[in-house]
Amino acid sequence: MTKQIIVLGAGMVGVSTALALQERGYDVALVDRRAPGQETSYGNAGFIQREAVRPYAFPREWQTLRKVIAGSGNDVHYNLAATLKILPTLARYWHESAPVRYSRTIASYAALIQHSISEHEKLIEAANAGELVRKDGWLEAYRNSEKFDKTVKQANTIAAEHGLNVAFYDSQGLQRAEPALNNALAGAIHWLDTWTISDPGELVERYAALFQRNGGTILNCDADTLRFNNNGWQVHTSDGPITASDAVVCLGPWAAKLVEPLGYKIPLFIKRGYHRHYKSESGLKLPLLDAERGYALVPMKRGLRITTGAEFAELGAPPTPVQLSAAEVFADELLRLGAPVESNPWVGARPCVADMLPLVGSAGRHRGLWFHFGHGHQGFTLGPTTSRLLADLITGSSPYIDPRPYDPRRFG
Ligand SMILES: Cc1cc2nc3c(=O)[nH]c(=O)nc-3n(C[C@H](O)[C@H](O)[C@H](O)COP(=O)(O)OP(=O)(O)OC[C@H]3O[C@@H](n4cnc5c(N)ncnc54)[C@H](O)[C@@H]3O)c2cc1C
Protein backbone atom coordinates (compact mmCIF):
# COMPACT_ATOMS: atom_id res chain seq x y z
CA MET A 1 0.00 0.00 0.00
CA THR A 2 1.26 3.51 -0.86
CA LYS A 3 2.31 5.39 2.28
CA GLN A 4 0.65 8.73 2.89
CA ILE A 5 2.34 11.80 4.32
CA ILE A 6 1.34 15.40 5.01
CA VAL A 7 3.89 18.16 4.38
CA LEU A 8 3.02 21.36 6.27
CA GLY A 9 4.29 24.52 4.56
CA ALA A 10 4.90 25.19 0.86
CA GLY A 11 8.00 27.38 0.89
CA MET A 12 11.23 26.21 -0.76
CA VAL A 13 11.77 23.73 2.08
CA GLY A 14 8.24 22.24 2.03
CA VAL A 15 7.94 22.02 -1.76
CA SER A 16 11.36 20.36 -2.02
CA THR A 17 10.36 17.93 0.76
CA ALA A 18 7.16 17.06 -1.09
CA LEU A 19 9.14 16.37 -4.28
CA ALA A 20 11.76 14.25 -2.52
CA LEU A 21 9.09 12.08 -0.84
CA GLN A 22 7.05 11.81 -4.02
CA GLU A 23 10.15 10.52 -5.78
CA ARG A 24 10.37 7.76 -3.13
CA GLY A 25 6.82 6.65 -3.92
CA TYR A 26 4.92 8.46 -1.16
CA ASP A 27 1.41 9.84 -1.65
CA VAL A 28 2.10 13.42 -0.52
CA ALA A 29 -0.39 16.11 0.48
CA LEU A 30 1.32 19.51 0.60
CA VAL A 31 -0.67 21.98 2.69
CA ASP A 32 -0.37 25.73 3.23
CA ARG A 33 -2.64 28.65 4.05
CA ARG A 34 -1.24 30.46 1.01
CA ALA A 35 -0.16 29.44 -2.49
CA PRO A 36 3.36 27.91 -2.76
CA GLY A 37 6.36 30.22 -2.45
CA GLN A 38 4.58 33.34 -1.21
CA GLU A 39 6.45 33.97 2.04
CA THR A 40 10.17 34.00 2.89
CA SER A 41 11.00 31.92 -0.16
CA TYR A 42 9.49 34.65 -2.33
CA GLY A 43 11.33 37.65 -0.95
CA ASN A 44 14.94 36.56 -0.62
CA ALA A 45 17.97 37.51 -2.72
CA GLY A 46 17.65 34.38 -4.88
CA PHE A 47 21.18 33.07 -4.28
CA ILE A 48 21.80 29.33 -4.45
CA GLN A 49 24.80 30.17 -2.42
CA ARG A 50 27.45 27.54 -3.00
CA GLU A 51 30.18 29.47 -1.20
CA ALA A 52 28.11 30.06 1.99
CA VAL A 53 30.01 27.42 3.94
CA ARG A 54 30.19 29.60 7.06
CA PRO A 55 26.78 30.34 8.60
CA TYR A 56 26.32 33.80 10.15
CA ALA A 57 27.78 33.66 13.64
CA PHE A 58 26.99 35.98 16.54
CA PRO A 59 29.72 38.65 16.53
CA ARG A 60 32.32 37.89 19.20
CA GLU A 61 34.65 40.87 18.68
CA TRP A 62 33.84 43.76 20.96
CA GLN A 63 34.28 46.31 18.14
CA THR A 64 31.58 44.69 15.96
CA LEU A 65 29.29 44.14 18.92
CA ARG A 66 29.61 47.78 20.00
CA LYS A 67 28.69 48.88 16.47
CA VAL A 68 25.58 46.67 16.52
CA ILE A 69 24.49 47.86 19.99
CA ALA A 70 25.03 51.50 19.02
CA GLY A 71 23.08 50.91 15.80
CA SER A 72 25.82 52.59 13.77
CA GLY A 73 25.94 50.00 10.94
CA ASN A 74 23.23 49.16 8.42
CA ASP A 75 23.63 45.38 8.43
CA VAL A 76 21.84 44.86 11.77
CA HIS A 77 18.88 46.71 13.26
CA TYR A 78 17.06 45.73 16.41
CA ASN A 79 13.93 46.46 18.36
CA LEU A 80 15.04 46.49 21.98
CA ALA A 81 11.86 44.99 23.52
CA ALA A 82 11.77 42.16 20.95
CA THR A 83 15.49 41.48 21.42
CA LEU A 84 15.18 41.30 25.21
CA LYS A 85 12.41 38.70 24.84
CA ILE A 86 14.75 36.32 23.02
CA LEU A 87 17.81 37.01 25.16
CA PRO A 88 18.28 33.37 26.34
CA THR A 89 18.22 32.17 22.71
CA LEU A 90 20.66 34.90 21.69
CA ALA A 91 22.91 33.95 24.61
CA ARG A 92 22.95 30.41 23.25
CA TYR A 93 23.68 31.75 19.75
CA TRP A 94 26.63 33.69 21.19
CA HIS A 95 27.83 30.55 23.02
CA GLU A 96 27.60 28.41 19.86
CA SER A 97 29.60 31.06 17.97
CA ALA A 98 32.73 30.56 20.10
CA PRO A 99 35.66 29.60 17.84
CA VAL A 100 35.92 25.85 18.59
CA ARG A 101 32.17 25.20 18.47
CA TYR A 102 31.81 27.42 15.41
CA SER A 103 34.49 25.55 13.45
CA ARG A 104 32.57 22.29 14.06
CA THR A 105 29.39 24.00 12.88
CA ILE A 106 31.12 25.19 9.71
CA ALA A 107 32.07 21.59 8.91
CA SER A 108 28.43 20.47 9.31
CA TYR A 109 27.11 23.43 7.34
CA ALA A 110 29.61 22.98 4.52
CA ALA A 111 28.62 19.29 4.29
CA LEU A 112 25.14 20.48 3.28
CA ILE A 113 26.11 23.49 1.18
CA GLN A 114 28.37 21.41 -1.07
CA HIS A 115 25.27 19.64 -2.46
CA SER A 116 23.18 22.78 -2.94
CA ILE A 117 23.83 23.35 -6.64
CA SER A 118 23.67 19.70 -7.70
CA GLU A 119 20.38 19.09 -5.83
CA HIS A 120 18.76 22.23 -7.28
CA GLU A 121 20.10 21.42 -10.74
CA LYS A 122 18.06 18.19 -10.91
CA LEU A 123 14.87 20.02 -9.95
CA ILE A 124 15.51 23.01 -12.24
CA GLU A 125 15.88 20.62 -15.14
CA ALA A 126 12.80 18.56 -14.26
CA ALA A 127 10.75 21.73 -13.69
CA ASN A 128 12.01 23.24 -16.95
CA ALA A 129 13.01 26.41 -15.10
CA GLY A 130 16.40 27.01 -16.69
CA GLU A 131 15.55 30.51 -17.90
CA LEU A 132 15.27 31.72 -14.28
CA VAL A 133 18.88 30.77 -13.51
CA ARG A 134 22.16 32.67 -13.86
CA LYS A 135 25.33 30.69 -13.34
CA ASP A 136 27.97 33.42 -13.18
CA GLY A 137 28.15 34.14 -9.45
CA TRP A 138 27.99 37.40 -7.51
CA LEU A 139 30.21 40.22 -6.29
CA GLU A 140 31.14 40.97 -2.69
CA ALA A 141 32.22 44.60 -3.02
CA TYR A 142 34.16 46.85 -0.65
CA ARG A 143 34.52 50.60 -0.39
CA ASN A 144 37.57 50.59 1.90
CA SER A 145 40.76 49.13 0.41
CA GLU A 146 42.19 47.91 3.73
CA LYS A 147 38.98 46.05 4.49
CA PHE A 148 38.99 44.66 0.94
CA ASP A 149 42.58 43.39 1.20
CA LYS A 150 41.81 41.71 4.53
CA THR A 151 38.71 40.00 3.12
CA VAL A 152 40.58 38.84 0.00
CA LYS A 153 42.86 36.83 2.29
CA GLN A 154 39.89 35.24 4.06
CA ALA A 155 38.19 34.51 0.74
CA ASN A 156 41.33 32.76 -0.54
CA THR A 157 41.44 30.61 2.61
CA ILE A 158 37.74 29.66 2.32
CA ALA A 159 38.09 28.93 -1.40
CA ALA A 160 41.16 26.71 -0.84
CA GLU A 161 39.57 24.83 2.08
CA HIS A 162 36.28 24.17 0.30
CA GLY A 163 37.33 23.85 -3.36
CA LEU A 164 35.55 27.04 -4.46
CA ASN A 165 36.21 29.21 -7.49
CA VAL A 166 36.90 32.83 -6.78
CA ALA A 167 38.29 35.86 -8.65
CA PHE A 168 39.25 39.34 -7.50
CA TYR A 169 38.78 42.77 -9.05
CA ASP A 170 40.60 45.90 -8.01
CA SER A 171 38.77 49.20 -8.42
CA GLN A 172 39.50 49.53 -12.15
CA GLY A 173 38.86 45.87 -12.89
CA LEU A 174 35.50 46.13 -11.18
CA GLN A 175 34.67 49.26 -13.17
CA ARG A 176 35.45 47.41 -16.41
CA ALA A 177 33.35 44.42 -15.37
CA GLU A 178 30.45 46.57 -14.18
CA PRO A 179 30.33 49.87 -16.10
CA ALA A 180 27.02 50.62 -14.31
CA LEU A 181 29.05 51.52 -11.20
CA ASN A 182 30.41 55.02 -10.73
CA ASN A 183 33.85 54.25 -9.36
CA ALA A 184 33.15 54.49 -5.63
CA LEU A 185 34.37 50.97 -4.78
CA ALA A 186 37.83 49.70 -3.80
CA GLY A 187 37.35 46.23 -5.25
CA ALA A 188 35.26 43.08 -5.21
CA ILE A 189 35.46 39.35 -4.65
CA HIS A 190 33.73 37.43 -7.42
CA TRP A 191 32.27 34.19 -6.03
CA LEU A 192 31.90 32.15 -9.19
CA ASP A 193 30.11 28.97 -8.14
CA THR A 194 26.87 30.50 -6.87
CA TRP A 195 23.75 30.47 -9.05
CA THR A 196 21.23 33.29 -8.82
CA ILE A 197 17.52 33.22 -9.61
CA SER A 198 15.69 36.07 -11.33
CA ASP A 199 12.44 35.37 -9.45
CA PRO A 200 12.82 33.17 -6.31
CA GLY A 201 9.06 32.85 -5.71
CA GLU A 202 8.56 31.68 -9.29
CA LEU A 203 11.18 28.95 -8.87
CA VAL A 204 9.21 27.59 -5.90
CA GLU A 205 6.01 27.81 -7.99
CA ARG A 206 7.69 25.85 -10.81
CA TYR A 207 8.82 23.16 -8.35
CA ALA A 208 5.26 23.04 -6.96
CA ALA A 209 3.85 22.70 -10.49
CA LEU A 210 6.25 19.80 -11.10
CA PHE A 211 5.01 18.15 -7.90
CA GLN A 212 1.40 18.50 -9.11
CA ARG A 213 2.23 17.25 -12.63
CA ASN A 214 3.67 14.15 -10.99
CA GLY A 215 0.39 13.52 -9.16
CA GLY A 216 0.93 15.47 -5.91
CA THR A 217 -1.88 17.30 -4.11
CA ILE A 218 -1.68 20.88 -2.81
CA LEU A 219 -4.38 21.90 -0.32
CA ASN A 220 -5.34 25.09 1.44
CA CYS A 221 -5.08 24.53 5.18
CA ASP A 222 -4.23 26.15 8.49
CA ALA A 223 -1.43 24.04 9.98
CA ASP A 224 -2.61 24.95 13.47
CA THR A 225 -5.34 22.31 12.99
CA LEU A 226 -2.67 19.55 13.19
CA ARG A 227 -3.68 16.85 15.70
CA PHE A 228 -2.57 13.31 16.46
CA ASN A 229 -5.28 10.65 16.74
CA ASN A 230 -5.33 6.86 16.60
CA ASN A 231 -5.10 6.85 12.80
CA GLY A 232 -2.14 9.21 12.65
CA TRP A 233 -1.76 12.94 11.92
CA GLN A 234 -4.77 14.94 10.84
CA VAL A 235 -5.28 18.49 9.51
CA HIS A 236 -8.42 20.28 8.39
CA THR A 237 -8.12 21.57 4.84
CA SER A 238 -10.67 23.66 2.94
CA ASP A 239 -11.62 20.35 1.24
CA GLY A 240 -12.19 18.60 4.59
CA PRO A 241 -9.96 16.66 7.01
CA ILE A 242 -7.05 14.53 5.79
CA THR A 243 -5.09 11.97 7.77
CA ALA A 244 -1.69 10.31 7.25
CA SER A 245 0.66 8.18 9.32
CA ASP A 246 3.39 10.83 9.01
CA ALA A 247 3.60 14.63 8.93
CA VAL A 248 6.55 16.92 8.23
CA VAL A 249 6.69 20.43 9.70
CA CYS A 250 8.22 22.80 7.11
CA LEU A 251 6.79 26.06 8.40
CA GLY A 252 10.02 28.10 8.38
CA PRO A 253 9.69 31.08 10.76
CA TRP A 254 6.31 29.82 12.08
CA ALA A 255 7.48 26.29 12.94
CA ALA A 256 8.54 26.73 16.58
CA LYS A 257 5.18 28.21 17.60
CA LEU A 258 3.30 25.30 16.03
CA VAL A 259 5.33 22.58 17.78
CA GLU A 260 5.56 24.24 21.21
CA PRO A 261 2.14 22.96 22.42
CA LEU A 262 3.35 19.44 21.51
CA GLY A 263 6.16 19.85 24.05
CA TYR A 264 9.05 20.95 21.82
CA LYS A 265 10.99 24.04 22.82
CA ILE A 266 13.19 24.92 19.87
CA PRO A 267 15.65 27.84 20.12
CA LEU A 268 14.38 29.31 16.85
CA PHE A 269 14.41 33.06 16.38
CA ILE A 270 13.96 35.30 13.39
CA LYS A 271 16.05 37.85 11.56
CA ARG A 272 13.72 39.94 9.47
CA GLY A 273 14.76 41.32 6.08
CA TYR A 274 13.24 43.69 3.52
CA HIS A 275 13.24 44.03 -0.23
CA ARG A 276 12.02 46.41 -2.87
CA HIS A 277 12.52 46.63 -6.65
CA TYR A 278 13.67 49.72 -8.57
CA LYS A 279 13.28 50.64 -12.24
CA SER A 280 17.04 51.06 -12.60
CA GLU A 281 18.33 51.27 -16.14
CA SER A 282 21.92 51.15 -14.92
CA GLY A 283 22.50 47.70 -16.47
CA LEU A 284 24.18 46.13 -13.41
CA LYS A 285 25.10 42.64 -14.61
CA LEU A 286 25.81 40.62 -11.47
CA PRO A 287 24.25 40.68 -8.00
CA LEU A 288 26.40 42.87 -5.77
CA LEU A 289 26.73 43.02 -1.99
CA ASP A 290 27.78 46.46 -0.75
CA ALA A 291 29.49 44.68 2.14
CA GLU A 292 30.27 47.60 4.44
CA ARG A 293 26.78 49.06 3.99
CA GLY A 294 24.93 45.78 4.62
CA TYR A 295 22.59 45.37 1.65
CA ALA A 296 22.57 43.60 -1.74
CA LEU A 297 21.60 44.79 -5.22
CA VAL A 298 20.18 41.98 -7.32
CA PRO A 299 19.05 42.30 -10.95
CA MET A 300 15.71 40.47 -11.12
CA LYS A 301 12.67 40.11 -13.36
CA ARG A 302 10.71 42.82 -11.58
CA GLY A 303 13.62 45.29 -11.47
CA LEU A 304 16.76 45.82 -9.44
CA ARG A 305 15.96 44.24 -6.04
CA ILE A 306 17.54 45.66 -2.90
CA THR A 307 17.60 43.17 -0.02
CA THR A 308 18.59 44.16 3.50
CA GLY A 309 20.48 42.58 6.40
CA ALA A 310 19.13 41.35 9.73
CA GLU A 311 16.44 43.00 11.83
CA PHE A 312 15.66 41.64 15.30
CA ALA A 313 11.93 42.24 15.70
CA GLU A 314 8.86 40.14 16.42
CA LEU A 315 7.31 38.03 13.69
CA GLY A 316 4.28 39.94 12.42
CA ALA A 317 5.23 43.26 14.07
CA PRO A 318 4.63 46.33 11.85
CA PRO A 319 7.48 46.84 9.33
CA THR A 320 10.25 49.30 10.24
CA PRO A 321 12.23 49.49 6.97
CA VAL A 322 14.97 51.85 8.18
CA GLN A 323 17.70 49.61 6.74
CA LEU A 324 16.03 49.73 3.33
CA SER A 325 15.75 53.55 3.43
CA ALA A 326 19.47 53.77 4.25
CA ALA A 327 20.29 51.21 1.53
CA GLU A 328 18.47 53.34 -1.08
CA VAL A 329 20.79 56.25 -0.26
CA PHE A 330 23.91 54.04 -0.32
CA ALA A 331 22.86 52.40 -3.61
CA ASP A 332 22.34 55.83 -5.20
CA GLU A 333 26.00 56.53 -4.43
CA LEU A 334 27.00 53.59 -6.64
CA LEU A 335 24.58 53.68 -9.59
CA ARG A 336 21.33 55.15 -10.87
CA LEU A 337 18.77 53.30 -8.79
CA GLY A 338 15.61 54.67 -10.39
CA ALA A 339 12.09 54.87 -8.97
CA PRO A 340 10.72 52.12 -6.72
CA VAL A 341 8.41 49.60 -8.36
CA GLU A 342 6.26 48.85 -5.27
CA SER A 343 4.71 51.49 -3.04
CA ASN A 344 5.67 49.53 0.10
CA PRO A 345 8.68 47.29 0.79
CA TRP A 346 8.28 43.55 1.31
CA VAL A 347 9.21 42.17 4.74
CA GLY A 348 10.02 38.56 5.63
CA ALA A 349 11.77 36.56 8.34
CA ARG A 350 14.78 34.25 8.20
CA PRO A 351 14.11 31.20 10.43
CA CYS A 352 17.34 30.98 12.48
CA VAL A 353 18.42 28.40 15.06
CA ALA A 354 20.76 29.20 17.97
CA ASP A 355 23.33 26.61 16.83
CA MET A 356 23.08 27.79 13.19
CA LEU A 357 22.05 24.36 11.87
CA PRO A 358 18.64 23.39 10.46
CA LEU A 359 16.45 20.72 12.07
CA VAL A 360 16.18 17.70 9.80
CA GLY A 361 14.78 14.45 11.14
CA SER A 362 12.42 12.81 13.62
CA ALA A 363 10.73 15.15 16.10
CA GLY A 364 11.54 12.58 18.78
CA ARG A 365 8.52 12.37 21.06
CA HIS A 366 5.77 11.60 18.55
CA ARG A 367 5.55 8.70 16.16
CA GLY A 368 5.47 9.83 12.53
CA LEU A 369 6.26 13.49 13.24
CA TRP A 370 9.24 14.99 11.39
CA PHE A 371 10.88 18.41 11.61
CA HIS A 372 12.37 20.25 8.67
CA PHE A 373 12.94 23.94 9.36
CA GLY A 374 15.44 26.49 10.68
CA HIS A 375 17.49 27.07 7.51
CA GLY A 376 18.32 30.66 8.50
CA HIS A 377 20.06 32.71 5.83
CA GLN A 378 20.26 29.83 3.34
CA GLY A 379 16.88 28.07 3.17
CA PHE A 380 16.43 28.88 -0.49
CA THR A 381 19.86 27.37 -1.15
CA LEU A 382 19.43 24.30 1.06
CA GLY A 383 15.78 23.26 0.54
CA PRO A 384 16.47 20.44 -1.96
CA THR A 385 19.66 19.30 -0.13
CA THR A 386 18.08 18.77 3.28
CA SER A 387 14.91 17.38 1.65
CA ARG A 388 16.90 14.53 0.14
CA LEU A 389 18.45 13.84 3.56
CA LEU A 390 15.05 13.89 5.25
CA ALA A 391 13.62 11.54 2.61
CA ASP A 392 16.51 9.14 3.33
CA LEU A 393 15.64 9.23 7.04
CA ILE A 394 11.88 8.83 6.55
CA THR A 395 12.28 5.91 4.16
CA GLY A 396 14.99 4.27 6.26
CA SER A 397 17.59 4.47 3.45
CA SER A 398 21.23 5.02 4.18
CA PRO A 399 21.56 8.83 4.59
CA TYR A 400 23.67 10.50 1.91
CA ILE A 401 25.03 12.98 4.48
CA ASP A 402 25.75 12.21 8.15
CA PRO A 403 22.42 13.36 9.69
CA ARG A 404 23.54 13.66 13.32
CA PRO A 405 24.43 17.39 13.43
CA TYR A 406 20.92 18.32 12.23
CA ASP A 407 18.97 15.87 14.43
CA PRO A 408 16.09 17.80 16.07
CA ARG A 409 16.50 15.65 19.19
CA ARG A 410 19.67 17.63 20.03
CA PHE A 411 17.27 20.08 21.72
CA GLY A 412 15.94 17.44 24.11
C1 LIG B 1 15.90 39.49 2.80
C2 LIG B 1 16.22 38.02 2.74
C3 LIG B 1 17.16 37.55 1.83
C4 LIG B 1 17.47 36.20 1.77
N1 LIG B 1 18.33 35.75 0.79
C5 LIG B 1 18.55 34.42 0.66
C6 LIG B 1 19.35 33.93 -0.41
O1 LIG B 1 19.80 34.68 -1.28
N2 LIG B 1 19.59 32.59 -0.49
C7 LIG B 1 19.08 31.73 0.46
O2 LIG B 1 19.36 30.54 0.38
N3 LIG B 1 18.27 32.16 1.45
C8 LIG B 1 17.99 33.48 1.56
N4 LIG B 1 17.19 33.93 2.57
C9 LIG B 1 16.62 32.94 3.53
C10 LIG B 1 15.52 32.12 2.87
O3 LIG B 1 14.62 32.97 2.20
C11 LIG B 1 14.79 31.29 3.91
O4 LIG B 1 15.72 30.53 4.68
C12 LIG B 1 13.84 30.30 3.23
O5 LIG B 1 12.99 30.97 2.34
C13 LIG B 1 13.02 29.54 4.26
O6 LIG B 1 12.17 28.67 3.53
P1 LIG B 1 11.03 27.89 4.25
O7 LIG B 1 10.35 27.06 3.23
O8 LIG B 1 11.57 27.24 5.47
O9 LIG B 1 10.04 29.06 4.79
P2 LIG B 1 8.90 29.90 3.97
O10 LIG B 1 9.31 30.16 2.58
O11 LIG B 1 8.56 31.05 4.85
O12 LIG B 1 7.71 28.87 3.94
C14 LIG B 1 6.93 28.59 5.11
C15 LIG B 1 5.50 28.30 4.62
O13 LIG B 1 4.70 27.95 5.76
C16 LIG B 1 3.42 28.51 5.58
N5 LIG B 1 2.75 28.63 6.88
C17 LIG B 1 3.22 29.24 7.98
N6 LIG B 1 2.33 29.09 9.00
C18 LIG B 1 1.29 28.39 8.51
C19 LIG B 1 0.07 27.91 9.06
N7 LIG B 1 -0.28 28.12 10.35
N8 LIG B 1 -0.75 27.20 8.26
C20 LIG B 1 -0.44 26.95 6.96
N9 LIG B 1 0.70 27.37 6.38
C21 LIG B 1 1.56 28.07 7.14
C22 LIG B 1 3.68 29.84 4.92
O14 LIG B 1 2.53 30.33 4.26
C23 LIG B 1 4.84 29.52 4.00
O15 LIG B 1 4.41 29.20 2.68
C24 LIG B 1 16.84 35.28 2.66
C25 LIG B 1 15.88 35.74 3.56
C26 LIG B 1 15.56 37.09 3.60
C27 LIG B 1 14.50 37.56 4.55
Tab-separated table of N, CA and C and ligand atoms in Angstrom, residues 9-14 32-34 39-41 43-47 221-224 250-254 273-274 307-308 346 348-351 375-381, ligand 1:
chain	number	residue	atom	x	y	z
A	9	GLY	N	3.492	23.366	4.977
A	9	GLY	CA	4.293	24.522	4.563
A	9	GLY	C	4.820	24.336	3.157
A	10	ALA	N	4.508	25.310	2.282
A	10	ALA	CA	4.904	25.189	0.863
A	10	ALA	C	5.856	26.298	0.448
A	11	GLY	N	6.871	26.551	1.298
A	11	GLY	CA	7.997	27.381	0.887
A	11	GLY	C	8.995	26.509	0.142
A	12	MET	N	10.213	27.021	-0.071
A	12	MET	CA	11.230	26.214	-0.762
A	12	MET	C	11.464	24.898	-0.033
A	13	VAL	N	11.466	24.940	1.310
A	13	VAL	CA	11.772	23.728	2.080
A	13	VAL	C	10.629	22.707	1.947
A	14	GLY	N	9.377	23.169	2.099
A	14	GLY	CA	8.236	22.243	2.028
A	14	GLY	C	8.037	21.669	0.640
A	32	ASP	N	-0.810	24.379	2.863
A	32	ASP	CA	-0.370	25.733	3.231
A	32	ASP	C	-1.598	26.626	3.263
A	33	ARG	N	-1.509	27.710	4.033
A	33	ARG	CA	-2.642	28.648	4.052
A	33	ARG	C	-2.563	29.610	2.875
A	34	ARG	N	-1.407	29.621	2.192
A	34	ARG	CA	-1.240	30.456	1.011
A	34	ARG	C	-0.797	29.578	-0.161
A	39	GLU	N	5.922	33.329	0.823
A	39	GLU	CA	6.448	33.971	2.039
A	39	GLU	C	7.958	34.189	1.914
A	40	THR	N	8.722	33.716	2.879
A	40	THR	CA	10.167	33.995	2.891
A	40	THR	C	10.842	33.555	1.595
A	41	SER	N	10.376	32.444	1.049
A	41	SER	CA	11.002	31.915	-0.164
A	41	SER	C	10.702	32.784	-1.385
A	43	GLY	N	10.730	36.317	-1.071
A	43	GLY	CA	11.329	37.652	-0.950
A	43	GLY	C	12.829	37.701	-0.811
A	44	ASN	N	13.496	36.567	-0.908
A	44	ASN	CA	14.938	36.563	-0.620
A	44	ASN	C	15.757	37.098	-1.796
A	45	ALA	N	17.088	36.972	-1.677
A	45	ALA	CA	17.972	37.513	-2.719
A	45	ALA	C	18.159	36.529	-3.877
A	46	GLY	N	17.615	35.334	-3.760
A	46	GLY	CA	17.650	34.383	-4.875
A	46	GLY	C	19.001	33.738	-5.123
A	47	PHE	N	19.867	33.712	-4.108
A	47	PHE	CA	21.183	33.071	-4.280
A	47	PHE	C	21.082	31.582	-3.927
A	221	CYS	N	-4.889	25.085	3.831
A	221	CYS	CA	-5.080	24.534	5.179
A	221	CYS	C	-4.363	25.387	6.216
A	222	ASP	N	-4.949	25.522	7.381
A	222	ASP	CA	-4.232	26.147	8.493
A	222	ASP	C	-3.525	25.030	9.271
A	223	ALA	N	-2.214	25.108	9.326
A	223	ALA	CA	-1.427	24.042	9.976
A	223	ALA	C	-1.724	23.937	11.465
A	224	ASP	N	-2.279	24.994	12.044
A	224	ASP	CA	-2.612	24.947	13.472
A	224	ASP	C	-3.663	23.885	13.788
A	250	CYS	N	7.298	21.982	7.931
A	250	CYS	CA	8.220	22.804	7.108
A	250	CYS	C	7.727	24.249	7.121
A	251	LEU	N	7.458	24.758	8.312
A	251	LEU	CA	6.791	26.056	8.403
A	251	LEU	C	7.762	27.213	8.594
A	252	GLY	N	9.037	27.014	8.321
A	252	GLY	CA	10.019	28.101	8.381
A	252	GLY	C	9.886	28.904	9.675
A	253	PRO	N	9.709	30.226	9.568
A	253	PRO	CA	9.689	31.076	10.765
A	253	PRO	C	8.543	30.760	11.727
A	254	TRP	N	7.494	30.095	11.238
A	254	TRP	CA	6.313	29.824	12.077
A	254	TRP	C	6.393	28.454	12.762
A	273	GLY	N	14.053	40.669	7.195
A	273	GLY	CA	14.755	41.324	6.083
A	273	GLY	C	13.721	41.947	5.163
A	274	TYR	N	14.155	42.961	4.416
A	274	TYR	CA	13.241	43.689	3.524
A	274	TYR	C	13.740	43.607	2.093
A	307	THR	N	17.966	43.959	-1.206
A	307	THR	CA	17.605	43.174	-0.015
A	307	THR	C	18.460	43.650	1.152
A	308	THR	N	17.890	43.606	2.335
A	308	THR	CA	18.587	44.160	3.498
A	308	THR	C	19.118	43.063	4.417
A	346	TRP	N	8.643	44.887	0.820
A	346	TRP	CA	8.283	43.551	1.306
A	346	TRP	C	9.083	43.286	2.575
A	348	GLY	N	10.088	39.995	5.342
A	348	GLY	CA	10.021	38.558	5.631
A	348	GLY	C	10.956	38.223	6.779
A	349	ALA	N	11.019	36.945	7.142
A	349	ALA	CA	11.771	36.556	8.342
A	349	ALA	C	12.609	35.307	8.091
A	350	ARG	N	13.911	35.422	8.320
A	350	ARG	CA	14.783	34.250	8.198
A	350	ARG	C	14.603	33.379	9.441
A	351	PRO	N	14.299	32.080	9.257
A	351	PRO	CA	14.110	31.198	10.433
A	351	PRO	C	15.462	30.684	10.939
A	375	HIS	N	16.396	26.966	8.478
A	375	HIS	CA	17.488	27.065	7.511
A	375	HIS	C	18.117	28.460	7.457
A	376	GLY	N	17.670	29.360	8.319
A	376	GLY	CA	18.322	30.657	8.495
A	376	GLY	C	18.504	31.448	7.216
A	377	HIS	N	19.740	31.848	6.979
A	377	HIS	CA	20.061	32.713	5.834
A	377	HIS	C	20.117	31.934	4.514
A	378	GLN	N	20.039	30.589	4.566
A	378	GLN	CA	20.256	29.831	3.336
A	378	GLN	C	19.183	28.775	3.047
A	379	GLY	N	17.939	29.058	3.410
A	379	GLY	CA	16.876	28.074	3.172
A	379	GLY	C	16.542	27.903	1.705
A	380	PHE	N	16.679	28.965	0.946
A	380	PHE	CA	16.425	28.877	-0.488
A	380	PHE	C	17.512	28.006	-1.137
A	381	THR	N	18.730	28.165	-0.663
A	381	THR	CA	19.861	27.369	-1.145
A	381	THR	C	19.701	25.893	-0.775
B	1	LIG	C1	15.904	39.488	2.804
B	1	LIG	C2	16.222	38.018	2.738
B	1	LIG	C3	17.164	37.554	1.829
B	1	LIG	C4	17.469	36.195	1.766
B	1	LIG	N1	18.327	35.752	0.790
B	1	LIG	C5	18.554	34.422	0.663
B	1	LIG	C6	19.348	33.931	-0.414
B	1	LIG	O1	19.796	34.676	-1.283
B	1	LIG	N2	19.589	32.588	-0.485
B	1	LIG	C7	19.081	31.732	0.457
B	1	LIG	O2	19.362	30.544	0.378
B	1	LIG	N3	18.274	32.160	1.449
B	1	LIG	C8	17.994	33.482	1.563
B	1	LIG	N4	17.186	33.925	2.567
B	1	LIG	C9	16.622	32.942	3.525
B	1	LIG	C10	15.523	32.124	2.869
B	1	LIG	O3	14.623	32.969	2.203
B	1	LIG	C11	14.788	31.285	3.915
B	1	LIG	O4	15.717	30.530	4.677
B	1	LIG	C12	13.836	30.302	3.230
B	1	LIG	O5	12.989	30.971	2.343
B	1	LIG	C13	13.024	29.541	4.264
B	1	LIG	O6	12.168	28.673	3.534
B	1	LIG	P1	11.031	27.891	4.249
B	1	LIG	O7	10.349	27.062	3.231
B	1	LIG	O8	11.569	27.244	5.469
B	1	LIG	O9	10.041	29.058	4.790
B	1	LIG	P2	8.897	29.901	3.968
B	1	LIG	O10	9.307	30.163	2.578
B	1	LIG	O11	8.562	31.050	4.847
B	1	LIG	O12	7.708	28.872	3.942
B	1	LIG	C14	6.934	28.588	5.106
B	1	LIG	C15	5.501	28.302	4.624
B	1	LIG	O13	4.704	27.950	5.764
B	1	LIG	C16	3.424	28.508	5.580
B	1	LIG	N5	2.754	28.629	6.877
B	1	LIG	C17	3.218	29.237	7.983
B	1	LIG	N6	2.335	29.092	8.996
B	1	LIG	C18	1.289	28.385	8.506
B	1	LIG	C19	0.071	27.913	9.064
B	1	LIG	N7	-0.277	28.123	10.348
B	1	LIG	N8	-0.753	27.202	8.260
B	1	LIG	C20	-0.443	26.949	6.958
B	1	LIG	N9	0.705	27.370	6.380
B	1	LIG	C21	1.558	28.075	7.145
B	1	LIG	C22	3.681	29.842	4.923
B	1	LIG	O14	2.526	30.326	4.256
B	1	LIG	C23	4.839	29.523	3.996
B	1	LIG	O15	4.406	29.201	2.684
B	1	LIG	C24	16.844	35.278	2.659
B	1	LIG	C25	15.883	35.743	3.556
B	1	LIG	C26	15.556	37.091	3.596
B	1	LIG	C27	14.501	37.557	4.552
